[in-house]
């Protein structure tokens, strides 16, 4: 988690807030994060009871102040220009209404070594295309405009809750626009389904 937080602190775009929702972890997360909590942009909260990743994300959504939402899982990393590049992409998009975007990403192993395969999103997708393709939005690559999706919450299901959220955002006819830029490194662990 220290690496993930450091990747946020390294952003070239500095107007962010980082809400860390601890789902009753047992790995000294609070102790690891203590030095980072001196930055007033970072807020830490340990959930009163274990509720799963969706409950943790929903706590953060309920307490966020910013106009845009971006998720970052504790073992993933953002590139230093992720927020700057992606927010510019959304604001300058030719459609004039890019409210939800995602980017490409690379997989890395436990030690942070890239596994040599970039995963790129489609240039754009609507609800039905996403439904047919499956989840084509890497969770830690997404940004959406919460002013437009103000009441969106992560469905409280144990698996694929990010995919369920994306479908919820697209249900009203919205599109997700994909950038080919790699802005995130997704850590896969030996023995996990995505490890190759």
JSON list of C-alpha atoms in Angstrom, two decimals:
[
{"chain": "A", "resi": 1, "resn": "UNK", "atom": "CA", "xyz": [0.00, 0.00, 0.00]},
{"chain": "A", "resi": 2, "resn": "UNK", "atom": "CA", "xyz": [2.93, 2.37, 0.60]},
{"chain": "A", "resi": 3, "resn": "UNK", "atom": "CA", "xyz": [3.86, 2.08, -3.10]},
{"chain": "A", "resi": 4, "resn": "UNK", "atom": "CA", "xyz": [0.28, 2.77, -4.17]},
{"chain": "A", "resi": 5, "resn": "UNK", "atom": "CA", "xyz": [0.05, 5.90, -1.99]},
{"chain": "A", "resi": 6, "resn": "UNK", "atom": "CA", "xyz": [3.47, 7.05, -3.21]},
{"chain": "A", "resi": 7, "resn": "UNK", "atom": "CA", "xyz": [2.22, 6.79, -6.80]},
{"chain": "A", "resi": 8, "resn": "UNK", "atom": "CA", "xyz": [-0.57, 9.24, -5.89]},
{"chain": "A", "resi": 9, "resn": "UNK", "atom": "CA", "xyz": [1.86, 11.60, -4.16]},
{"chain": "A", "resi": 10, "resn": "UNK", "atom": "CA", "xyz": [4.00, 11.55, -7.32]},
{"chain": "A", "resi": 11, "resn": "UNK", "atom": "CA", "xyz": [1.19, 12.84, -9.55]},
{"chain": "A", "resi": 12, "resn": "UNK", "atom": "CA", "xyz": [2.01, 15.83, -11.74]},
{"chain": "A", "resi": 13, "resn": "UNK", "atom": "CA", "xyz": [-1.57, 16.98, -11.08]},
{"chain": "A", "resi": 14, "resn": "UNK", "atom": "CA", "xyz": [-1.71, 18.05, -7.44]},
{"chain": "A", "resi": 15, "resn": "UNK", "atom": "CA", "xyz": [-5.36, 18.94, -6.79]},
{"chain": "A", "resi": 16, "resn": "UNK", "atom": "CA", "xyz": [-6.49, 15.56, -5.46]},
{"chain": "A", "resi": 17, "resn": "UNK", "atom": "CA", "xyz": [-7.73, 13.99, -2.26]},
{"chain": "A", "resi": 18, "resn": "UNK", "atom": "CA", "xyz": [-6.95, 10.42, -1.28]},
{"chain": "A", "resi": 19, "resn": "UNK", "atom": "CA", "xyz": [-9.48, 8.57, 0.85]},
{"chain": "A", "resi": 20, "resn": "UNK", "atom": "CA", "xyz": [-8.13, 5.29, 2.17]},
{"chain": "A", "resi": 21, "resn": "UNK", "atom": "CA", "xyz": [-10.80, 2.87, 3.36]},
{"chain": "A", "resi": 22, "resn": "UNK", "atom": "CA", "xyz": [-9.30, 0.04, 5.41]},
{"chain": "A", "resi": 23, "resn": "UNK", "atom": "CA", "xyz": [-11.57, -3.02, 5.43]},
{"chain": "A", "resi": 24, "resn": "UNK", "atom": "CA", "xyz": [-10.30, -4.37, 8.78]},
{"chain": "A", "resi": 25, "resn": "UNK", "atom": "CA", "xyz": [-6.92, -5.38, 7.32]},
{"chain": "A", "resi": 26, "resn": "UNK", "atom": "CA", "xyz": [-4.55, -7.38, 9.49]},
{"chain": "A", "resi": 27, "resn": "UNK", "atom": "CA", "xyz": [-1.25, -6.27, 7.94]},
{"chain": "A", "resi": 28, "resn": "UNK", "atom": "CA", "xyz": [-0.39, -3.11, 9.92]},
{"chain": "A", "resi": 29, "resn": "UNK", "atom": "CA", "xyz": [-1.93, -0.85, 7.29]},
{"chain": "A", "resi": 30, "resn": "UNK", "atom": "CA", "xyz": [-2.48, 2.01, 9.77]},
{"chain": "A", "resi": 31, "resn": "UNK", "atom": "CA", "xyz": [1.14, 1.84, 10.92]},
{"chain": "A", "resi": 32, "resn": "UNK", "atom": "CA", "xyz": [2.45, 1.71, 7.34]},
{"chain": "A", "resi": 33, "resn": "UNK", "atom": "CA", "xyz": [0.33, 4.73, 6.40]},
{"chain": "A", "resi": 34, "resn": "UNK", "atom": "CA", "xyz": [1.13, 6.92, 9.44]},
{"chain": "A", "resi": 35, "resn": "UNK", "atom": "CA", "xyz": [3.94, 8.91, 7.72]},
{"chain": "A", "resi": 36, "resn": "UNK", "atom": "CA", "xyz": [1.65, 9.65, 4.74]},
{"chain": "A", "resi": 37, "resn": "UNK", "atom": "CA", "xyz": [-1.15, 11.00, 6.93]},
{"chain": "A", "resi": 38, "resn": "UNK", "atom": "CA", "xyz": [0.80, 14.22, 7.52]},
{"chain": "A", "resi": 39, "resn": "UNK", "atom": "CA", "xyz": [-0.36, 15.28, 4.04]},
{"chain": "A", "resi": 40, "resn": "UNK", "atom": "CA", "xyz": [-3.77, 16.96, 4.57]},
{"chain": "A", "resi": 41, "resn": "UNK", "atom": "CA", "xyz": [-4.99, 15.60, 1.22]},
{"chain": "A", "resi": 42, "resn": "UNK", "atom": "CA", "xyz": [-4.88, 12.04, 2.60]},
{"chain": "A", "resi": 43, "resn": "UNK", "atom": "CA", "xyz": [-7.62, 10.71, 4.89]},
{"chain": "A", "resi": 44, "resn": "UNK", "atom": "CA", "xyz": [-7.62, 7.26, 6.46]},
{"chain": "A", "resi": 45, "resn": "UNK", "atom": "CA", "xyz": [-10.62, 5.39, 7.86]},
{"chain": "A", "resi": 46, "resn": "UNK", "atom": "CA", "xyz": [-10.86, 1.85, 9.20]},
{"chain": "A", "resi": 47, "resn": "UNK", "atom": "CA", "xyz": [-14.33, 0.40, 8.69]},
{"chain": "A", "resi": 48, "resn": "UNK", "atom": "CA", "xyz": [-16.10, -0.61, 11.91]},
{"chain": "A", "resi": 49, "resn": "UNK", "atom": "CA", "xyz": [-16.70, -4.08, 10.53]},
{"chain": "A", "resi": 50, "resn": "UNK", "atom": "CA", "xyz": [-15.39, -6.06, 7.59]},
{"chain": "A", "resi": 51, "resn": "UNK", "atom": "CA", "xyz": [-17.66, -5.41, 4.63]},
{"chain": "A", "resi": 52, "resn": "UNK", "atom": "CA", "xyz": [-15.64, -6.25, 1.52]},
{"chain": "A", "resi": 53, "resn": "UNK", "atom": "CA", "xyz": [-14.18, -4.07, -1.19]},
{"chain": "A", "resi": 54, "resn": "UNK", "atom": "CA", "xyz": [-17.56, -2.65, -2.28]},
{"chain": "A", "resi": 55, "resn": "UNK", "atom": "CA", "xyz": [-18.32, -1.39, 1.24]},
{"chain": "A", "resi": 56, "resn": "UNK", "atom": "CA", "xyz": [-14.87, 0.21, 1.46]},
{"chain": "A", "resi": 57, "resn": "UNK", "atom": "CA", "xyz": [-15.32, 1.97, -1.88]},
{"chain": "A", "resi": 58, "resn": "UNK", "atom": "CA", "xyz": [-18.78, 3.16, -0.89]},
{"chain": "A", "resi": 59, "resn": "UNK", "atom": "CA", "xyz": [-17.43, 4.68, 2.33]},
{"chain": "A", "resi": 60, "resn": "UNK", "atom": "CA", "xyz": [-14.92, 6.64, 0.22]},
{"chain": "A", "resi": 61, "resn": "UNK", "atom": "CA", "xyz": [-17.61, 7.73, -2.26]},
{"chain": "A", "resi": 62, "resn": "UNK", "atom": "CA", "xyz": [-19.81, 8.97, 0.58]},
{"chain": "A", "resi": 63, "resn": "UNK", "atom": "CA", "xyz": [-16.96, 11.09, 2.01]},
{"chain": "A", "resi": 64, "resn": "UNK", "atom": "CA", "xyz": [-15.35, 12.38, -1.20]},
{"chain": "A", "resi": 65, "resn": "UNK", "atom": "CA", "xyz": [-15.37, 16.12, -1.94]},
{"chain": "A", "resi": 66, "resn": "UNK", "atom": "CA", "xyz": [-13.92, 16.20, -5.46]},
{"chain": "A", "resi": 67, "resn": "UNK", "atom": "CA", "xyz": [-15.71, 16.40, -8.80]},
{"chain": "A", "resi": 68, "resn": "UNK", "atom": "CA", "xyz": [-14.05, 13.29, -10.22]},
{"chain": "A", "resi": 69, "resn": "UNK", "atom": "CA", "xyz": [-13.69, 9.76, -8.84]},
{"chain": "A", "resi": 70, "resn": "UNK", "atom": "CA", "xyz": [-10.73, 7.48, -9.50]},
{"chain": "A", "resi": 71, "resn": "UNK", "atom": "CA", "xyz": [-10.16, 4.19, -7.69]},
{"chain": "A", "resi": 72, "resn": "UNK", "atom": "CA", "xyz": [-6.75, 2.77, -6.85]},
{"chain": "A", "resi": 73, "resn": "UNK", "atom": "CA", "xyz": [-6.45, -0.71, -5.38]},
{"chain": "A", "resi": 74, "resn": "UNK", "atom": "CA", "xyz": [-3.82, -1.06, -2.67]},
{"chain": "A", "resi": 75, "resn": "UNK", "atom": "CA", "xyz": [-1.43, -3.17, -4.75]},
{"chain": "A", "resi": 76, "resn": "UNK", "atom": "CA", "xyz": [-1.69, -1.22, -8.02]},
{"chain": "A", "resi": 77, "resn": "UNK", "atom": "CA", "xyz": [0.35, 1.81, -9.13]},
{"chain": "A", "resi": 78, "resn": "UNK", "atom": "CA", "xyz": [-0.44, 4.90, -11.18]},
{"chain": "A", "resi": 79, "resn": "UNK", "atom": "CA", "xyz": [2.06, 6.48, -13.57]},
{"chain": "A", "resi": 80, "resn": "UNK", "atom": "CA", "xyz": [3.05, 10.04, -12.46]},
{"chain": "A", "resi": 81, "resn": "UNK", "atom": "CA", "xyz": [1.00, 11.70, -15.24]},
{"chain": "A", "resi": 82, "resn": "UNK", "atom": "CA", "xyz": [-2.15, 9.57, -14.91]},
{"chain": "A", "resi": 83, "resn": "UNK", "atom": "CA", "xyz": [-4.49, 12.18, -13.42]},
{"chain": "A", "resi": 84, "resn": "UNK", "atom": "CA", "xyz": [-3.18, 15.10, -15.47]},
{"chain": "A", "resi": 85, "resn": "UNK", "atom": "CA", "xyz": [-3.31, 13.21, -18.76]},
{"chain": "A", "resi": 86, "resn": "UNK", "atom": "CA", "xyz": [-6.69, 11.58, -18.20]},
{"chain": "A", "resi": 87, "resn": "UNK", "atom": "CA", "xyz": [-8.46, 14.68, -16.90]},
{"chain": "A", "resi": 88, "resn": "UNK", "atom": "CA", "xyz": [-7.16, 16.64, -19.89]},
{"chain": "A", "resi": 89, "resn": "UNK", "atom": "CA", "xyz": [-8.42, 13.85, -22.18]},
{"chain": "A", "resi": 90, "resn": "UNK", "atom": "CA", "xyz": [-11.88, 14.11, -20.59]},
{"chain": "A", "resi": 91, "resn": "UNK", "atom": "CA", "xyz": [-12.08, 17.91, -20.64]},
{"chain": "A", "resi": 92, "resn": "UNK", "atom": "CA", "xyz": [-10.78, 18.27, -24.21]},
{"chain": "A", "resi": 93, "resn": "UNK", "atom": "CA", "xyz": [-12.62, 15.27, -25.68]},
{"chain": "A", "resi": 94, "resn": "UNK", "atom": "CA", "xyz": [-14.09, 15.94, -29.15]},
{"chain": "A", "resi": 95, "resn": "UNK", "atom": "CA", "xyz": [-17.48, 14.62, -28.02]},
{"chain": "A", "resi": 96, "resn": "UNK", "atom": "CA", "xyz": [-17.71, 17.52, -25.57]},
{"chain": "A", "resi": 97, "resn": "UNK", "atom": "CA", "xyz": [-19.21, 15.19, -22.97]},
{"chain": "A", "resi": 98, "resn": "UNK", "atom": "CA", "xyz": [-16.68, 12.66, -21.75]},
{"chain": "A", "resi": 99, "resn": "UNK", "atom": "CA", "xyz": [-17.98, 11.87, -18.26]},
{"chain": "A", "resi": 100, "resn": "UNK", "atom": "CA", "xyz": [-16.39, 8.43, -17.88]},
{"chain": "A", "resi": 101, "resn": "UNK", "atom": "CA", "xyz": [-12.98, 7.32, -19.15]},
{"chain": "A", "resi": 102, "resn": "UNK", "atom": "CA", "xyz": [-10.44, 4.57, -18.76]},
{"chain": "A", "resi": 103, "resn": "UNK", "atom": "CA", "xyz": [-6.89, 3.89, -19.95]},
{"chain": "A", "resi": 104, "resn": "UNK", "atom": "CA", "xyz": [-4.55, 1.10, -20.83]},
{"chain": "A", "resi": 105, "resn": "UNK", "atom": "CA", "xyz": [-2.53, -0.72, -18.21]},
{"chain": "A", "resi": 106, "resn": "UNK", "atom": "CA", "xyz": [0.24, -3.27, -17.81]},
{"chain": "A", "resi": 107, "resn": "UNK", "atom": "CA", "xyz": [0.45, -6.27, -15.58]},
{"chain": "A", "resi": 108, "resn": "UNK", "atom": "CA", "xyz": [3.34, -6.62, -13.14]},
{"chain": "A", "resi": 109, "resn": "UNK", "atom": "CA", "xyz": [4.42, -9.36, -10.76]},
{"chain": "A", "resi": 110, "resn": "UNK", "atom": "CA", "xyz": [4.77, -9.29, -6.95]},
{"chain": "A", "resi": 111, "resn": "UNK", "atom": "CA", "xyz": [8.11, -7.48, -7.19]},
{"chain": "A", "resi": 112, "resn": "UNK", "atom": "CA", "xyz": [6.83, -4.81, -9.59]},
{"chain": "A", "resi": 113, "resn": "UNK", "atom": "CA", "xyz": [8.42, -6.28, -12.73]},
{"chain": "A", "resi": 114, "resn": "UNK", "atom": "CA", "xyz": [6.31, -5.73, -15.86]},
{"chain": "A", "resi": 115, "resn": "UNK", "atom": "CA", "xyz": [5.07, -8.96, -17.43]},
{"chain": "A", "resi": 116, "resn": "UNK", "atom": "CA", "xyz": [5.28, -7.54, -20.96]},
{"chain": "A", "resi": 117, "resn": "UNK", "atom": "CA", "xyz": [1.65, -7.28, -21.91]},
{"chain": "A", "resi": 118, "resn": "UNK", "atom": "CA", "xyz": [-0.35, -4.08, -22.28]},
{"chain": "A", "resi": 119, "resn": "UNK", "atom": "CA", "xyz": [-4.12, -4.26, -21.97]},
{"chain": "A", "resi": 120, "resn": "UNK", "atom": "CA", "xyz": [-5.82, -1.53, -24.00]},
{"chain": "A", "resi": 121, "resn": "UNK", "atom": "CA", "xyz": [-9.46, -0.51, -23.68]},
{"chain": "A", "resi": 122, "resn": "UNK", "atom": "CA", "xyz": [-11.85, 0.02, -26.60]},
{"chain": "A", "resi": 123, "resn": "UNK", "atom": "CA", "xyz": [-11.96, 3.60, -27.91]},
{"chain": "A", "resi": 124, "resn": "UNK", "atom": "CA", "xyz": [-15.54, 3.81, -26.70]},
{"chain": "A", "resi": 125, "resn": "UNK", "atom": "CA", "xyz": [-18.19, 1.48, -25.35]},
{"chain": "A", "resi": 126, "resn": "UNK", "atom": "CA", "xyz": [-21.83, 1.77, -24.41]},
{"chain": "A", "resi": 127, "resn": "UNK", "atom": "CA", "xyz": [-23.80, -0.43, -22.01]},
{"chain": "A", "resi": 128, "resn": "UNK", "atom": "CA", "xyz": [-24.50, -3.18, -24.55]},
{"chain": "A", "resi": 129, "resn": "UNK", "atom": "CA", "xyz": [-20.94, -3.31, -25.88]},
{"chain": "A", "resi": 130, "resn": "UNK", "atom": "CA", "xyz": [-19.59, -3.57, -22.32]},
{"chain": "A", "resi": 131, "resn": "UNK", "atom": "CA", "xyz": [-22.20, -6.22, -21.53]},
{"chain": "A", "resi": 132, "resn": "UNK", "atom": "CA", "xyz": [-21.07, -8.30, -24.53]},
{"chain": "A", "resi": 133, "resn": "UNK", "atom": "CA", "xyz": [-17.32, -7.72, -24.11]},
{"chain": "A", "resi": 134, "resn": "UNK", "atom": "CA", "xyz": [-17.21, -8.22, -20.38]},
{"chain": "A", "resi": 135, "resn": "UNK", "atom": "CA", "xyz": [-15.31, -5.86, -18.13]},
{"chain": "A", "resi": 136, "resn": "UNK", "atom": "CA", "xyz": [-13.02, -3.89, -20.45]},
{"chain": "A", "resi": 137, "resn": "UNK", "atom": "CA", "xyz": [-12.31, -1.16, -17.85]},
{"chain": "A", "resi": 138, "resn": "UNK", "atom": "CA", "xyz": [-9.40, -1.76, -15.48]},
{"chain": "A", "resi": 139, "resn": "UNK", "atom": "CA", "xyz": [-10.64, -0.66, -12.05]},
{"chain": "A", "resi": 140, "resn": "UNK", "atom": "CA", "xyz": [-7.60, 1.48, -11.22]},
{"chain": "A", "resi": 141, "resn": "UNK", "atom": "CA", "xyz": [-7.68, 3.13, -14.68]},
{"chain": "A", "resi": 142, "resn": "UNK", "atom": "CA", "xyz": [-11.23, 4.54, -14.49]},
{"chain": "A", "resi": 143, "resn": "UNK", "atom": "CA", "xyz": [-12.20, 8.13, -13.81]},
{"chain": "A", "resi": 144, "resn": "UNK", "atom": "CA", "xyz": [-15.77, 9.39, -13.83]},
{"chain": "A", "resi": 145, "resn": "UNK", "atom": "CA", "xyz": [-17.43, 12.74, -13.20]},
{"chain": "A", "resi": 146, "resn": "UNK", "atom": "CA", "xyz": [-19.37, 12.42, -9.97]},
{"chain": "A", "resi": 147, "resn": "UNK", "atom": "CA", "xyz": [-21.27, 15.65, -10.70]},
{"chain": "A", "resi": 148, "resn": "UNK", "atom": "CA", "xyz": [-23.08, 13.70, -13.40]},
{"chain": "A", "resi": 149, "resn": "UNK", "atom": "CA", "xyz": [-23.18, 10.31, -11.64]},
{"chain": "A", "resi": 150, "resn": "UNK", "atom": "CA", "xyz": [-23.68, 11.90, -8.21]},
{"chain": "A", "resi": 151, "resn": "UNK", "atom": "CA", "xyz": [-25.44, 9.04, -6.43]},
{"chain": "A", "resi": 152, "resn": "UNK", "atom": "CA", "xyz": [-23.52, 6.13, -7.98]},
{"chain": "A", "resi": 153, "resn": "UNK", "atom": "CA", "xyz": [-22.52, 3.48, -5.45]},
{"chain": "A", "resi": 154, "resn": "UNK", "atom": "CA", "xyz": [-20.64, 0.23, -5.88]},
{"chain": "A", "resi": 155, "resn": "UNK", "atom": "CA", "xyz": [-23.09, -2.71, -5.79]},
{"chain": "A", "resi": 156, "resn": "UNK", "atom": "CA", "xyz": [-22.63, -4.79, -2.63]},
{"chain": "A", "resi": 157, "resn": "UNK", "atom": "CA", "xyz": [-21.72, -8.04, -4.32]},
{"chain": "A", "resi": 158, "resn": "UNK", "atom": "CA", "xyz": [-18.58, -10.04, -3.49]},
{"chain": "A", "resi": 159, "resn": "UNK", "atom": "CA", "xyz": [-17.09, -10.29, -7.00]},
{"chain": "A", "resi": 160, "resn": "UNK", "atom": "CA", "xyz": [-16.95, -8.12, -10.12]},
{"chain": "A", "resi": 161, "resn": "UNK", "atom": "CA", "xyz": [-18.52, -5.19, -8.30]},
{"chain": "A", "resi": 162, "resn": "UNK", "atom": "CA", "xyz": [-16.43, -2.76, -10.38]},
{"chain": "A", "resi": 163, "resn": "UNK", "atom": "CA", "xyz": [-17.95, -4.21, -13.57]},
{"chain": "A", "resi": 164, "resn": "UNK", "atom": "CA", "xyz": [-21.43, -3.87, -12.04]},
{"chain": "A", "resi": 165, "resn": "UNK", "atom": "CA", "xyz": [-20.68, -0.21, -11.27]},
{"chain": "A", "resi": 166, "resn": "UNK", "atom": "CA", "xyz": [-19.50, 0.48, -14.83]},
{"chain": "A", "resi": 167, "resn": "UNK", "atom": "CA", "xyz": [-22.70, -1.05, -16.22]},
{"chain": "A", "resi": 168, "resn": "UNK", "atom": "CA", "xyz": [-24.72, 1.10, -13.82]},
{"chain": "A", "resi": 169, "resn": "UNK", "atom": "CA", "xyz": [-22.93, 4.25, -15.07]},
{"chain": "A", "resi": 170, "resn": "UNK", "atom": "CA", "xyz": [-23.58, 3.32, -18.70]},
{"chain": "A", "resi": 171, "resn": "UNK", "atom": "CA", "xyz": [-27.20, 2.24, -18.30]},
{"chain": "A", "resi": 172, "resn": "UNK", "atom": "CA", "xyz": [-28.65, 5.69, -19.08]},
{"chain": "A", "resi": 173, "resn": "UNK", "atom": "CA", "xyz": [-27.02, 5.90, -22.52]},
{"chain": "A", "resi": 174, "resn": "UNK", "atom": "CA", "xyz": [-23.60, 7.20, -21.46]},
{"chain": "A", "resi": 175, "resn": "UNK", "atom": "CA", "xyz": [-20.35, 6.04, -23.06]},
{"chain": "A", "resi": 176, "resn": "UNK", "atom": "CA", "xyz": [-16.98, 5.15, -21.61]},
{"chain": "A", "resi": 177, "resn": "UNK", "atom": "CA", "xyz": [-14.09, 6.52, -23.66]},
{"chain": "A", "resi": 178, "resn": "UNK", "atom": "CA", "xyz": [-10.76, 4.70, -23.67]},
{"chain": "A", "resi": 179, "resn": "UNK", "atom": "CA", "xyz": [-7.27, 6.17, -23.87]},
{"chain": "A", "resi": 180, "resn": "UNK", "atom": "CA", "xyz": [-4.51, 3.97, -25.26]},
{"chain": "A", "resi": 181, "resn": "UNK", "atom": "CA", "xyz": [-1.96, 5.48, -22.86]},
{"chain": "A", "resi": 182, "resn": "UNK", "atom": "CA", "xyz": [-0.66, 3.17, -20.13]},
{"chain": "A", "resi": 183, "resn": "UNK", "atom": "CA", "xyz": [-1.37, 4.96, -16.83]},
{"chain": "A", "resi": 184, "resn": "UNK", "atom": "CA", "xyz": [-1.56, 2.06, -14.38]},
{"chain": "A", "resi": 185, "resn": "UNK", "atom": "CA", "xyz": [0.35, -1.05, -13.36]},
{"chain": "A", "resi": 186, "resn": "UNK", "atom": "CA", "xyz": [-1.82, -3.91, -12.17]},
{"chain": "A", "resi": 187, "resn": "UNK", "atom": "CA", "xyz": [-0.12, -6.28, -9.74]},
{"chain": "A", "resi": 188, "resn": "UNK", "atom": "CA", "xyz": [-0.91, -9.96, -10.21]},
{"chain": "A", "resi": 189, "resn": "UNK", "atom": "CA", "xyz": [0.20, -12.50, -7.65]},
{"chain": "A", "resi": 190, "resn": "UNK", "atom": "CA", "xyz": [1.62, -15.95, -8.32]},
{"chain": "A", "resi": 191, "resn": "UNK", "atom": "CA", "xyz": [-1.21, -18.41, -8.28]},
{"chain": "A", "resi": 192, "resn": "UNK", "atom": "CA", "xyz": [-3.84, -15.81, -9.18]},
{"chain": "A", "resi": 193, "resn": "UNK", "atom": "CA", "xyz": [-6.00, -16.24, -12.26]},
{"chain": "A", "resi": 194, "resn": "UNK", "atom": "CA", "xyz": [-4.46, -13.24, -14.04]},
{"chain": "A", "resi": 195, "resn": "UNK", "atom": "CA", "xyz": [-0.83, -14.27, -13.43]},
{"chain": "A", "resi": 196, "resn": "UNK", "atom": "CA", "xyz": [0.97, -15.51, -16.57]}
]
